[in-house]
mmCIF file of C-alpha atoms in Angstrom:
data_model
loop_
_atom_site.group_PDB
_atom_site.id
_atom_site.type_symbol
_atom_site.label_atom_id
_atom_site.label_comp_id
_atom_site.label_asym_id
_atom_site.label_seq_id
_atom_site.Cartn_x
_atom_site.Cartn_y
_atom_site.Cartn_z
ATOM 1 C CA THR J 1 90.907 97.323 77.986
ATOM 2 C CA ASP J 2 92.955 96.490 75.494
ATOM 3 C CA CYS J 3 91.674 99.886 74.102
ATOM 4 C CA LEU J 4 91.179 102.704 76.712
ATOM 5 C CA THR J 5 89.813 106.440 75.328
ATOM 6 C CA CYS J 6 92.050 108.869 76.653
ATOM 7 C CA LYS J 7 92.037 112.894 77.468
ATOM 8 C CA ALA J 8 93.858 115.511 78.885
ATOM 9 C CA ALA J 9 92.136 115.604 82.433
ATOM 10 C CA PRO J 10 91.765 118.842 84.317
ATOM 11 C CA GLN J 11 95.579 119.697 84.600
ATOM 12 C CA GLN J 12 97.704 121.378 87.295
ATOM 13 C CA LEU J 13 101.045 122.260 86.780
ATOM 14 C CA SER J 14 103.714 120.214 87.418
ATOM 15 C CA ALA J 15 101.435 117.137 88.897
ATOM 16 C CA ALA J 16 103.527 114.709 90.444
ATOM 17 C CA GLN J 17 101.060 112.098 92.447
ATOM 18 C CA VAL J 18 96.893 110.614 91.885
ATOM 19 C CA ASP J 19 94.645 108.906 93.579
ATOM 20 C CA ALA J 20 90.998 107.762 93.390
ATOM 21 C CA GLY J 21 88.736 106.201 95.309
ATOM 22 C CA HIS J 22 85.240 106.176 96.552
ATOM 23 C CA GLY J 23 84.594 108.049 93.579
ATOM 24 C CA ILE J 24 86.918 111.120 94.806
ATOM 25 C CA VAL J 25 90.042 111.850 92.907
ATOM 26 C CA VAL J 26 93.279 113.742 94.865
ATOM 27 C CA MET J 27 96.572 114.688 94.118
ATOM 28 C CA THR J 28 99.636 116.336 94.274
ATOM 29 C CA ASP J 29 101.941 118.082 92.993
ATOM 30 C CA ILE J 30 105.914 118.768 92.981
ATOM 31 C CA LEU J 31 105.655 121.450 95.094
ATOM 32 C CA TYR J 32 103.586 119.201 97.706
ATOM 33 C CA ASN J 33 100.585 121.077 97.205
ATOM 34 C CA SER J 34 97.422 118.799 97.572
ATOM 35 C CA PHE J 35 93.823 118.904 95.484
ATOM 36 C CA PHE J 36 90.696 117.156 95.172
ATOM 37 C CA LEU J 37 88.681 117.398 91.865
ATOM 38 C CA THR J 38 85.644 119.006 91.866
ATOM 39 C CA GLY J 39 83.642 119.120 88.117
ATOM 40 C CA SER J 40 86.732 120.591 85.792
ATOM 41 C CA SER J 41 89.004 121.837 88.208
ATOM 42 C CA TRP J 42 91.262 120.966 91.161
ATOM 43 C CA SER J 43 90.549 122.596 94.252
ATOM 44 C CA LYS J 44 93.108 122.765 97.227
ATOM 45 C CA LEU J 45 92.927 120.371 99.828
ATOM 46 C CA GLY J 46 94.026 121.717 103.310
ATOM 47 C CA SER J 47 96.626 123.658 104.085
ATOM 48 C CA VAL J 48 99.542 121.007 105.078
ATOM 49 C CA PRO J 49 102.329 120.564 102.391
ATOM 50 C CA LEU J 50 102.536 116.568 101.557
ATOM 51 C CA LYS J 51 104.018 114.649 99.060
ATOM 52 C CA HIS J 52 101.670 111.418 98.436
ATOM 53 C CA VAL J 53 98.100 111.563 99.462
ATOM 54 C CA SER J 54 95.798 108.575 99.099
ATOM 55 C CA VAL J 55 91.783 108.198 99.392
ATOM 56 C CA GLY J 56 89.494 104.918 100.051
ATOM 57 C CA PRO J 57 86.639 104.305 102.449
ATOM 58 C CA ALA J 58 89.401 104.799 105.437
ATOM 59 C CA GLY J 59 88.799 108.421 104.515
ATOM 60 C CA ILE J 60 91.662 110.684 103.169
ATOM 61 C CA TRP J 61 95.527 110.177 104.197
ATOM 62 C CA GLY J 62 98.622 111.783 103.472
ATOM 63 C CA VAL J 63 102.208 111.959 104.333
ATOM 64 C CA ASN J 64 104.593 114.724 104.319
ATOM 65 C CA LYS J 65 108.460 115.497 103.110
ATOM 66 C CA ASP J 66 109.333 114.461 106.517
ATOM 67 C CA ASP J 67 106.855 110.899 106.458
ATOM 68 C CA LYS J 68 104.987 112.328 109.126
ATOM 69 C CA VAL J 69 101.179 110.819 108.718
ATOM 70 C CA HIS J 70 98.931 112.976 108.039
ATOM 71 C CA LYS J 71 94.939 112.476 107.904
ATOM 72 C CA PHE J 72 91.799 114.519 106.029
ATOM 73 C CA SER J 73 89.134 115.540 108.879
ATOM 74 C CA GLY J 74 87.276 118.522 109.084
ATOM 75 C CA GLY J 75 88.606 120.997 106.200
ATOM 76 C CA ASP J 76 91.907 120.360 106.839
ATOM 77 C CA PHE J 77 94.824 117.737 107.454
ATOM 78 C CA PHE J 78 96.229 117.034 110.942
ATOM 79 C CA PRO J 79 99.433 115.201 111.991
ATOM 80 C CA VAL J 80 98.681 111.369 113.109
ATOM 81 C CA LEU J 81 101.265 110.043 115.431
ATOM 82 C CA GLY J 82 102.498 106.607 116.442
ATOM 83 C CA LEU J 83 104.806 105.882 112.608
ATOM 84 C CA GLU J 84 106.358 107.614 110.073
ATOM 85 C CA LEU J 85 105.855 106.527 106.088
ATOM 86 C CA LYS J 86 106.997 106.923 103.086
ATOM 87 C CA GLN J 87 103.792 105.846 101.165
ATOM 88 C CA LEU J 88 100.170 104.972 102.026
ATOM 89 C CA ASP J 89 97.158 103.584 101.427
ATOM 90 C CA ALA J 90 93.568 103.679 102.405
ATOM 91 C CA GLY J 91 91.709 101.938 99.380
ATOM 92 C CA GLY J 92 91.223 98.915 101.605
ATOM 93 C CA GLN J 93 88.284 97.890 103.589
ATOM 94 C CA GLY J 94 88.825 100.464 106.128
ATOM 95 C CA HIS J 95 91.765 99.658 107.078
ATOM 96 C CA VAL J 96 94.967 101.647 106.208
ATOM 97 C CA VAL J 97 98.185 100.014 105.044
ATOM 98 C CA GLY J 98 101.852 101.548 104.536
ATOM 99 C CA VAL J 99 105.998 100.971 104.193
ATOM 100 C CA THR J 100 108.635 103.156 106.032
ATOM 101 C CA ASP J 101 111.904 104.118 104.587
ATOM 102 C CA THR J 102 113.367 101.034 105.503
ATOM 103 C CA ASP J 103 110.563 99.134 103.237
ATOM 104 C CA LYS J 104 108.983 98.002 106.779
ATOM 105 C CA ILE J 105 105.005 97.311 106.008
ATOM 106 C CA TYR J 106 102.186 98.516 108.542
ATOM 107 C CA CYS J 107 98.545 98.005 109.072
ATOM 108 C CA LEU J 108 96.250 100.333 110.922
ATOM 109 C CA ASN J 109 93.068 98.523 111.656
ATOM 110 C CA ALA J 110 89.339 99.981 110.791
ATOM 111 C CA ASP J 111 88.293 100.637 113.901
ATOM 112 C CA ARG J 112 91.801 102.598 114.656
ATOM 113 C CA ALA J 113 91.606 104.428 111.636
ATOM 114 C CA PHE J 114 87.901 105.577 112.175
ATOM 115 C CA SER J 115 88.103 106.484 115.583
ATOM 116 C CA ILE J 116 91.146 108.340 115.276
ATOM 117 C CA GLN J 117 91.412 111.336 117.752
ATOM 118 C CA LYS J 118 93.312 114.692 116.781
ATOM 119 C CA GLU J 119 95.277 113.580 120.113
ATOM 120 C CA GLY J 120 96.975 110.279 120.726
ATOM 121 C CA ILE J 121 99.356 107.906 119.279
ATOM 122 C CA LEU J 122 97.909 104.996 117.244
ATOM 123 C CA THR J 123 99.215 102.005 117.107
ATOM 124 C CA TRP J 124 100.152 100.270 114.056
ATOM 125 C CA ASP J 125 100.954 96.387 113.206
ATOM 126 C CA GLN J 126 103.685 95.346 111.734
ATOM 127 C CA LEU J 127 103.433 92.987 108.773
ATOM 128 C CA GLN J 128 106.047 90.373 107.534
ATOM 129 C CA GLY J 129 108.489 90.994 104.770
ATOM 130 C CA ARG J 130 109.893 94.531 102.789
ATOM 131 C CA LEU J 131 107.822 96.065 100.103
ATOM 132 C CA ARG J 132 108.720 99.686 98.477
ATOM 133 C CA TYR J 133 104.869 100.534 98.010
ATOM 134 C CA PHE J 134 101.576 98.649 98.734
ATOM 135 C CA SER J 135 97.804 98.555 98.058
ATOM 136 C CA CYS J 136 94.844 96.860 99.051
ATOM 137 C CA GLY J 137 91.805 96.506 97.178
ATOM 138 C CA PRO J 138 88.669 94.224 98.173
ATOM 139 C CA ASN J 139 90.527 91.298 97.212
ATOM 140 C CA GLY J 140 93.748 91.028 98.584
ATOM 141 C CA CYS J 141 96.888 93.533 98.794
ATOM 142 C CA TRP J 142 100.034 94.082 96.753
ATOM 143 C CA GLY J 143 103.467 95.394 96.676
ATOM 144 C CA VAL J 144 106.798 96.031 94.884
ATOM 145 C CA ASN J 145 110.052 95.304 96.553
ATOM 146 C CA SER J 146 113.244 96.995 96.225
ATOM 147 C CA ILE J 147 114.288 94.870 93.995
ATOM 148 C CA GLN J 148 111.167 95.175 91.881
ATOM 149 C CA HIS J 149 109.703 92.105 92.392
ATOM 150 C CA ILE J 150 105.579 91.987 93.056
ATOM 151 C CA TYR J 151 104.109 90.544 95.513
ATOM 152 C CA PHE J 152 100.287 89.912 96.189
ATOM 153 C CA THR J 153 98.341 88.679 99.730
ATOM 154 C CA VAL J 154 95.039 87.623 99.094
ATOM 155 C CA LYS J 155 93.945 89.401 102.459
ATOM 156 C CA VAL J 156 94.836 91.868 104.897
ATOM 157 C CA LEU J 157 91.841 90.999 107.749
ATOM 158 C CA PRO J 158 90.159 94.895 107.965
ATOM 159 C CA ASN J 159 89.365 94.399 111.475
ATOM 160 C CA THR J 160 92.954 92.918 112.694
ATOM 161 C CA CYS J 161 95.507 93.255 110.277
ATOM 162 C CA GLU J 162 95.387 89.814 110.247
ATOM 163 C CA ILE J 163 97.245 88.736 106.736
ATOM 164 C CA SER J 164 97.608 85.300 104.765
ATOM 165 C CA GLY J 165 100.887 85.757 103.613
ATOM 166 C CA PHE J 166 102.346 86.834 100.750
ATOM 167 C CA ILE J 167 102.872 85.155 97.424
ATOM 168 C CA ARG J 168 105.759 85.937 94.348
ATOM 169 C CA ILE J 169 103.901 87.282 91.211
ATOM 170 C CA ASN J 170 105.571 87.067 88.007
ATOM 171 C CA GLY J 171 107.033 90.592 86.561
ATOM 172 C CA LEU J 172 109.137 93.693 87.763
ATOM 173 C CA GLY J 173 107.205 97.016 89.010
ATOM 174 C CA VAL J 174 107.941 100.037 90.649
ATOM 175 C CA LYS J 175 104.404 101.179 91.972
ATOM 176 C CA ILE J 176 100.995 99.307 91.773
ATOM 177 C CA GLU J 177 97.708 100.512 92.720
ATOM 178 C CA VAL J 178 94.377 98.594 93.559
ATOM 179 C CA GLY J 179 91.911 100.134 92.608
ATOM 180 C CA THR J 180 88.297 99.766 94.810
ATOM 181 C CA ASP J 181 86.786 97.525 92.773
ATOM 182 C CA GLY J 182 89.939 95.093 92.747
ATOM 183 C CA ARG J 183 91.315 96.293 89.282
ATOM 184 C CA VAL J 184 95.276 96.512 89.716
ATOM 185 C CA PHE J 185 97.946 98.056 87.753
ATOM 186 C CA ILE J 186 101.378 97.927 87.697
ATOM 187 C CA LEU J 187 104.252 100.702 86.832
ATOM 188 C CA ASN J 188 107.195 99.335 85.346
ATOM 189 C CA GLN J 189 110.996 101.832 85.902
ATOM 190 C CA SER J 190 110.604 102.520 82.182
ATOM 191 C CA GLY J 191 106.789 104.642 82.776
ATOM 192 C CA GLN J 192 105.033 101.415 80.858
ATOM 193 C CA LEU J 193 101.432 100.476 82.725
ATOM 194 C CA TYR J 194 100.203 96.900 82.835
ATOM 195 C CA GLU J 195 97.040 95.776 84.173
ATOM 196 C CA ARG J 196 96.474 92.489 85.823
ATOM 197 C CA ALA J 197 94.353 89.584 83.817
ATOM 198 C CA GLY J 198 92.641 87.147 84.961
ATOM 199 C CA ILE J 199 91.604 87.904 88.036
ATOM 200 C CA SER J 200 88.697 86.179 89.686
ATOM 201 C CA ASP J 201 87.172 85.139 93.253
ATOM 202 C CA LYS J 202 88.779 81.697 92.486
ATOM 203 C CA VAL J 203 92.076 83.392 91.354
ATOM 204 C CA PRO J 204 92.647 86.292 92.864
ATOM 205 C CA GLN J 205 95.974 87.116 91.874
ATOM 206 C CA GLY J 206 94.763 87.037 88.270
ATOM 207 C CA THR J 207 97.142 85.005 85.470
ATOM 208 C CA GLU J 208 98.825 87.406 83.344
ATOM 209 C CA TRP J 209 100.179 91.430 83.256
ATOM 210 C CA LYS J 210 98.714 92.802 79.916
ATOM 211 C CA GLU J 211 100.164 96.453 78.813
ATOM 212 C CA ILE J 212 98.514 98.974 78.048
ATOM 213 C CA ALA J 213 100.595 101.175 75.613
ATOM 214 C CA PHE J 214 101.328 105.134 75.788
ATOM 215 C CA GLN J 215 103.518 106.848 73.923
ATOM 216 C CA GLU J 216 104.656 108.837 76.841
ATOM 217 C CA PRO J 217 106.013 107.194 79.579
ATOM 218 C CA LEU J 218 104.412 107.940 83.052
ATOM 219 C CA LYS J 219 104.943 107.689 86.753
ATOM 220 C CA HIS J 220 101.427 107.321 88.078
ATOM 221 C CA ALA J 221 98.210 105.641 87.699
ATOM 222 C CA SER J 222 95.268 105.123 89.901
ATOM 223 C CA TYR J 223 91.856 103.507 88.811
ATOM 224 C CA ASP J 224 88.284 104.180 90.686
ATOM 225 C CA LEU J 225 84.817 103.828 89.196
ATOM 226 C CA GLY J 226 85.550 103.012 85.248
ATOM 227 C CA HIS J 227 88.194 105.922 85.573
ATOM 228 C CA LEU J 228 91.771 105.285 85.034
ATOM 229 C CA TRP J 229 94.049 108.127 86.117
ATOM 230 C CA LEU J 230 97.605 108.757 84.837
ATOM 231 C CA VAL J 231 100.288 110.885 85.209
ATOM 232 C CA THR J 232 102.881 111.486 82.667
ATOM 233 C CA LYS J 233 106.770 111.842 82.942
ATOM 234 C CA CYS J 234 106.352 115.658 82.369
ATOM 235 C CA GLY J 235 103.206 115.951 85.265
ATOM 236 C CA VAL J 236 100.567 115.704 82.487
ATOM 237 C CA ILE J 237 97.324 114.466 84.072
ATOM 238 C CA LEU J 238 95.538 112.258 81.697
ATOM 239 C CA GLU J 239 92.260 110.451 82.236
ATOM 240 C CA CYS J 240 91.326 107.472 80.124
ATOM 241 C CA THR J 241 87.796 104.896 80.306
ATOM 242 C CA ASP J 242 87.276 101.857 78.759
#
């Protein structure tokens, strides 16, 4: 990714956050509307106001401004009882991870995430540590904490949420996203974007951060199927390819 080709993606006014996974692209705007990309335009995704949405092997999930968790099913989002989260990620291998407003880390195993009913309370497993933002992919999970330190764990087992333990990675960041193919992108406080280089089966945590330079600061990034989706600080959506 030394050179990216970027273009303005289909626009939606005041974009806040974007997430791509399993060939689907979803986004929220600053008014808590959710959308999904169909061809060259955004279509409304359900009727529930949400501040954050995530899509991946576990389906489409979101949280509202009161941190209530929702799952998309049957054409709309419905509330999921059991835990309140400020951010979640459906990009793991069927499991869902997230963080609370006190930075506690939780995981919902793949069986529970898949078999969810519209009634009933879900049981989440708490993971050790504190993180402000957490994202999983096929080769492990990445997170950042309240002082912008970066952490990696080589596995959170999808069926049990068992974790191998966190290791600290060099650098600083405020948001980190793992693509469903394992590529890792991080944004720092200034809105600069970096990709983790050197990721392999032998070195799943990679070796270094490589900056991807943009003229304008960014506030969100997500990667799936060869496409890097970005939201600039001004709310413009960009679509980039290698």
